[in-house]
Short mmCIF file of C-alpha atoms in Angstrom, two decimals:
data_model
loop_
_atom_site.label_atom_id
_atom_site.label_comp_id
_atom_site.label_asym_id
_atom_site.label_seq_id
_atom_site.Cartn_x
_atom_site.Cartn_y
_atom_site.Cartn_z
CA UNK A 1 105.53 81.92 75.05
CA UNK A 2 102.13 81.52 77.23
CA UNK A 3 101.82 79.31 80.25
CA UNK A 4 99.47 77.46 78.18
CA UNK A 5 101.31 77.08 75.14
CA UNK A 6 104.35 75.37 77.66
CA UNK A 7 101.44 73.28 79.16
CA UNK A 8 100.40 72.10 74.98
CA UNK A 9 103.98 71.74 74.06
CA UNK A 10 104.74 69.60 77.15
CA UNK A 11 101.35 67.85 76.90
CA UNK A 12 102.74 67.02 73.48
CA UNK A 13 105.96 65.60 74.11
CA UNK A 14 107.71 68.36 72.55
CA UNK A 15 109.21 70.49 74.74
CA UNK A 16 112.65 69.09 75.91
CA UNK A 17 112.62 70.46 79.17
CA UNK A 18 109.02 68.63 80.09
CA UNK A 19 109.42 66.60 82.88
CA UNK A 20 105.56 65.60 83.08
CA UNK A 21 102.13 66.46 81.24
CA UNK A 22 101.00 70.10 82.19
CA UNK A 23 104.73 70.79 83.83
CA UNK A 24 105.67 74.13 83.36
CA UNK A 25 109.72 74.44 83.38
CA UNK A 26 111.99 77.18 82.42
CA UNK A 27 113.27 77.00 79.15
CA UNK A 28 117.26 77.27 78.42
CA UNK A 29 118.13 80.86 79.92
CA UNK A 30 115.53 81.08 81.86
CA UNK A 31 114.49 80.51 85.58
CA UNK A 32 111.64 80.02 87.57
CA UNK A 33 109.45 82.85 88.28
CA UNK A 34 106.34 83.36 90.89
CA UNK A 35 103.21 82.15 89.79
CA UNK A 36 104.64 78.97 88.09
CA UNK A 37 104.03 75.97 89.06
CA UNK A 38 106.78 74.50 91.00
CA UNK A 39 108.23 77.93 91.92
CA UNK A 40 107.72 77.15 95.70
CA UNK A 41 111.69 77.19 96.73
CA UNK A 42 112.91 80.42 97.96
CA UNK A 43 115.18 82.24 96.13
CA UNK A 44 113.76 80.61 92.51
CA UNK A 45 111.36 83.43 92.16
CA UNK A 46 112.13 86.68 90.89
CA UNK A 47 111.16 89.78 92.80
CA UNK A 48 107.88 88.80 94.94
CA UNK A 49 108.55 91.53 97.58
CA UNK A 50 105.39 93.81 97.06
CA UNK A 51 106.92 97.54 95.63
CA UNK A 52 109.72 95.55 94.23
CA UNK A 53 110.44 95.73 90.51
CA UNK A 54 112.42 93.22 88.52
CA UNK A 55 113.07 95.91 86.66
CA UNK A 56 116.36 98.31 87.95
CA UNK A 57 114.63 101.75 88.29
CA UNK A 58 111.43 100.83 87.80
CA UNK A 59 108.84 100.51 90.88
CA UNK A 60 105.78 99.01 91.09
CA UNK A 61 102.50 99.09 92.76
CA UNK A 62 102.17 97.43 96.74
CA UNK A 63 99.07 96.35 95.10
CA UNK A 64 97.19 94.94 91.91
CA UNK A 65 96.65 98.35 89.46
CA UNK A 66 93.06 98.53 88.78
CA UNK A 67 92.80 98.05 84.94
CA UNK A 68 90.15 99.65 83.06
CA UNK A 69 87.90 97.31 81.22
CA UNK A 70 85.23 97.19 83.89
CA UNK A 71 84.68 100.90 84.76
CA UNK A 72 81.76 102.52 83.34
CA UNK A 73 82.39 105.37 81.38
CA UNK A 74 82.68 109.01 83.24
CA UNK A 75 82.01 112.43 82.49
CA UNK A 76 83.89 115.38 82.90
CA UNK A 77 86.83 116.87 82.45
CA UNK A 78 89.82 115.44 84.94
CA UNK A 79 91.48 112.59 85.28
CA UNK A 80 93.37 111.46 88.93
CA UNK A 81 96.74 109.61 88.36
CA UNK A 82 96.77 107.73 91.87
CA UNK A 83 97.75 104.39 92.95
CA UNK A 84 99.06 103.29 89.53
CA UNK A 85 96.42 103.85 87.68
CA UNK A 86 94.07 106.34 85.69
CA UNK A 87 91.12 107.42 87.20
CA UNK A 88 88.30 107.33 85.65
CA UNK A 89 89.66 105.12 83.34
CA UNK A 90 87.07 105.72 80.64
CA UNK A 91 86.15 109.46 80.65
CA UNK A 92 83.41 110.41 78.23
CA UNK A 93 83.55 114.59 77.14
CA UNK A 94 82.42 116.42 74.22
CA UNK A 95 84.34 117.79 71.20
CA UNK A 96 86.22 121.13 72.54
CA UNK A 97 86.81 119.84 76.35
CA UNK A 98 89.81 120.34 77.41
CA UNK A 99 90.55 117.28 79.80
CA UNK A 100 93.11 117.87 82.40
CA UNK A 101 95.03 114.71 84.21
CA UNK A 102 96.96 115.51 87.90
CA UNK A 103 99.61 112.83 89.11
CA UNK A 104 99.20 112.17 93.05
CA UNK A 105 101.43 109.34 92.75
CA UNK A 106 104.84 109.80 94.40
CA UNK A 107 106.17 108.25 91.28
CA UNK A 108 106.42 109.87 88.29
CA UNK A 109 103.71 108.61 85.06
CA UNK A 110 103.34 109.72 81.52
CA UNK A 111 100.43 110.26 79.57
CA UNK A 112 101.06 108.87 76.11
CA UNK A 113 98.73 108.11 73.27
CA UNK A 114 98.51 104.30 72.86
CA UNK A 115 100.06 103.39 69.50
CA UNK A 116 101.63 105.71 67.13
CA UNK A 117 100.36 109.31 65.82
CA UNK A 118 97.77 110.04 68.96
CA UNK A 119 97.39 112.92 70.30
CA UNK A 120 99.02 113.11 73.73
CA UNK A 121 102.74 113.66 74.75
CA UNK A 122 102.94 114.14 78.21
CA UNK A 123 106.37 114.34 79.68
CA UNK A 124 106.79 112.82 82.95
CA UNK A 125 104.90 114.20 85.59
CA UNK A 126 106.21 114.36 88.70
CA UNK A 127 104.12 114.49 91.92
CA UNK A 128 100.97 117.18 91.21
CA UNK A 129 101.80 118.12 88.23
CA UNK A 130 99.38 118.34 85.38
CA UNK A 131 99.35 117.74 82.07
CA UNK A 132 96.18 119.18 79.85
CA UNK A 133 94.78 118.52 76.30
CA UNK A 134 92.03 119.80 74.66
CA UNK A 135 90.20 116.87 72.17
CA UNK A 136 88.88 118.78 69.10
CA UNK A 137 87.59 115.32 67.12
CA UNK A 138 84.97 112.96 68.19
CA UNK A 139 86.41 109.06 68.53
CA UNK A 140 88.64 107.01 71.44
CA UNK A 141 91.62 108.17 72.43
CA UNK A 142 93.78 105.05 74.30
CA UNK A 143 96.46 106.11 76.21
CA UNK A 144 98.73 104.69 78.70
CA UNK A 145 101.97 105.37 80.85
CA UNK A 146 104.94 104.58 79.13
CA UNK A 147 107.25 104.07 82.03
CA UNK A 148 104.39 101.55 83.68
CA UNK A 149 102.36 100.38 80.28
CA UNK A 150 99.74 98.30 82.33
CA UNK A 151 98.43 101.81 83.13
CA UNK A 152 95.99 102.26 80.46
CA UNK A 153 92.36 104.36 79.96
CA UNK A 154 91.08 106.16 77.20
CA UNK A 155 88.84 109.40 76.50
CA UNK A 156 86.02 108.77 74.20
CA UNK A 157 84.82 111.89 72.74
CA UNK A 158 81.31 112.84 70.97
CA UNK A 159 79.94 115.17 68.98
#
């Protein structure tokens, strides 16, 4: 459930853990995490230390991944994995390229084909290793990391 659907359903009267109109509390199960309002006391939060997954085994960025929607598109034919995120994250090639992408992350990321049946199965790349794949169709391949999914881009390819 959205922060804003707890703010309507508390607005409305029908949430039985509102306290007050636009409250935001933790439902049964639940506790308070960062960024919700009222989650000022120490120890309510869960992991806020930058680096710090809530996640066992799973690490995260020091800071905010770049995301891809505002990036204009780039030619070529590589594609950096640093800092948590694709770069470029829209890469523009022709039919037949063959489109390379390097990790330089210390951690290891995947390059997976977002939903099912796309084209690319990376395994997990460890530190500079590669992963290539040559994009015989015209269209938009999505893709993301699997072990950190808000690491997305995509390859458009034209005729």
């Amino acid at each position: 459930m959205t922060a804003a659907a707890l703010g309507f359903l508390s607005a409305c009267g029908q949430s039985p853990h509102s306290t007050a109109a636009g409250d935001i509390t933790p439902g049964p199960g639940q506790r308070q995490v960062a960024g919700m309002p009222g989650a000022s006391e120490p120890g309510q939060a869960a992991s806020t230390a930058p680096g710090v997954s809530p996640m066992p085994g799973v690490s995260m960025p020091v800071n905010s991944p770049k995301t891809g929607t505002a990036d204009a598109p780039v030619t070529g034919d590589a594609v950096t994995i640093k800092n948590f995120a694709f770069s470029p994250t829209t890469l523009t090639v022709k039919a037949g390229t063959t489109v390379t992408w390097t990790n330089q992350d210390t951690d290891a990321h995947t390059v997976t084909s977002a939903g099912s049946g796309g084209p690319l199965h990376s395994p997990a790349l460890a530190t500079h290793a590669t992963y290539s794949y040559r994009f015989t169709k015209p269209g938009t391949y999505s893709y993301l990391c699997t072990i950190h999914p808000f690491m997305t881009a995509k390859v458009e390819v034209t005729r």
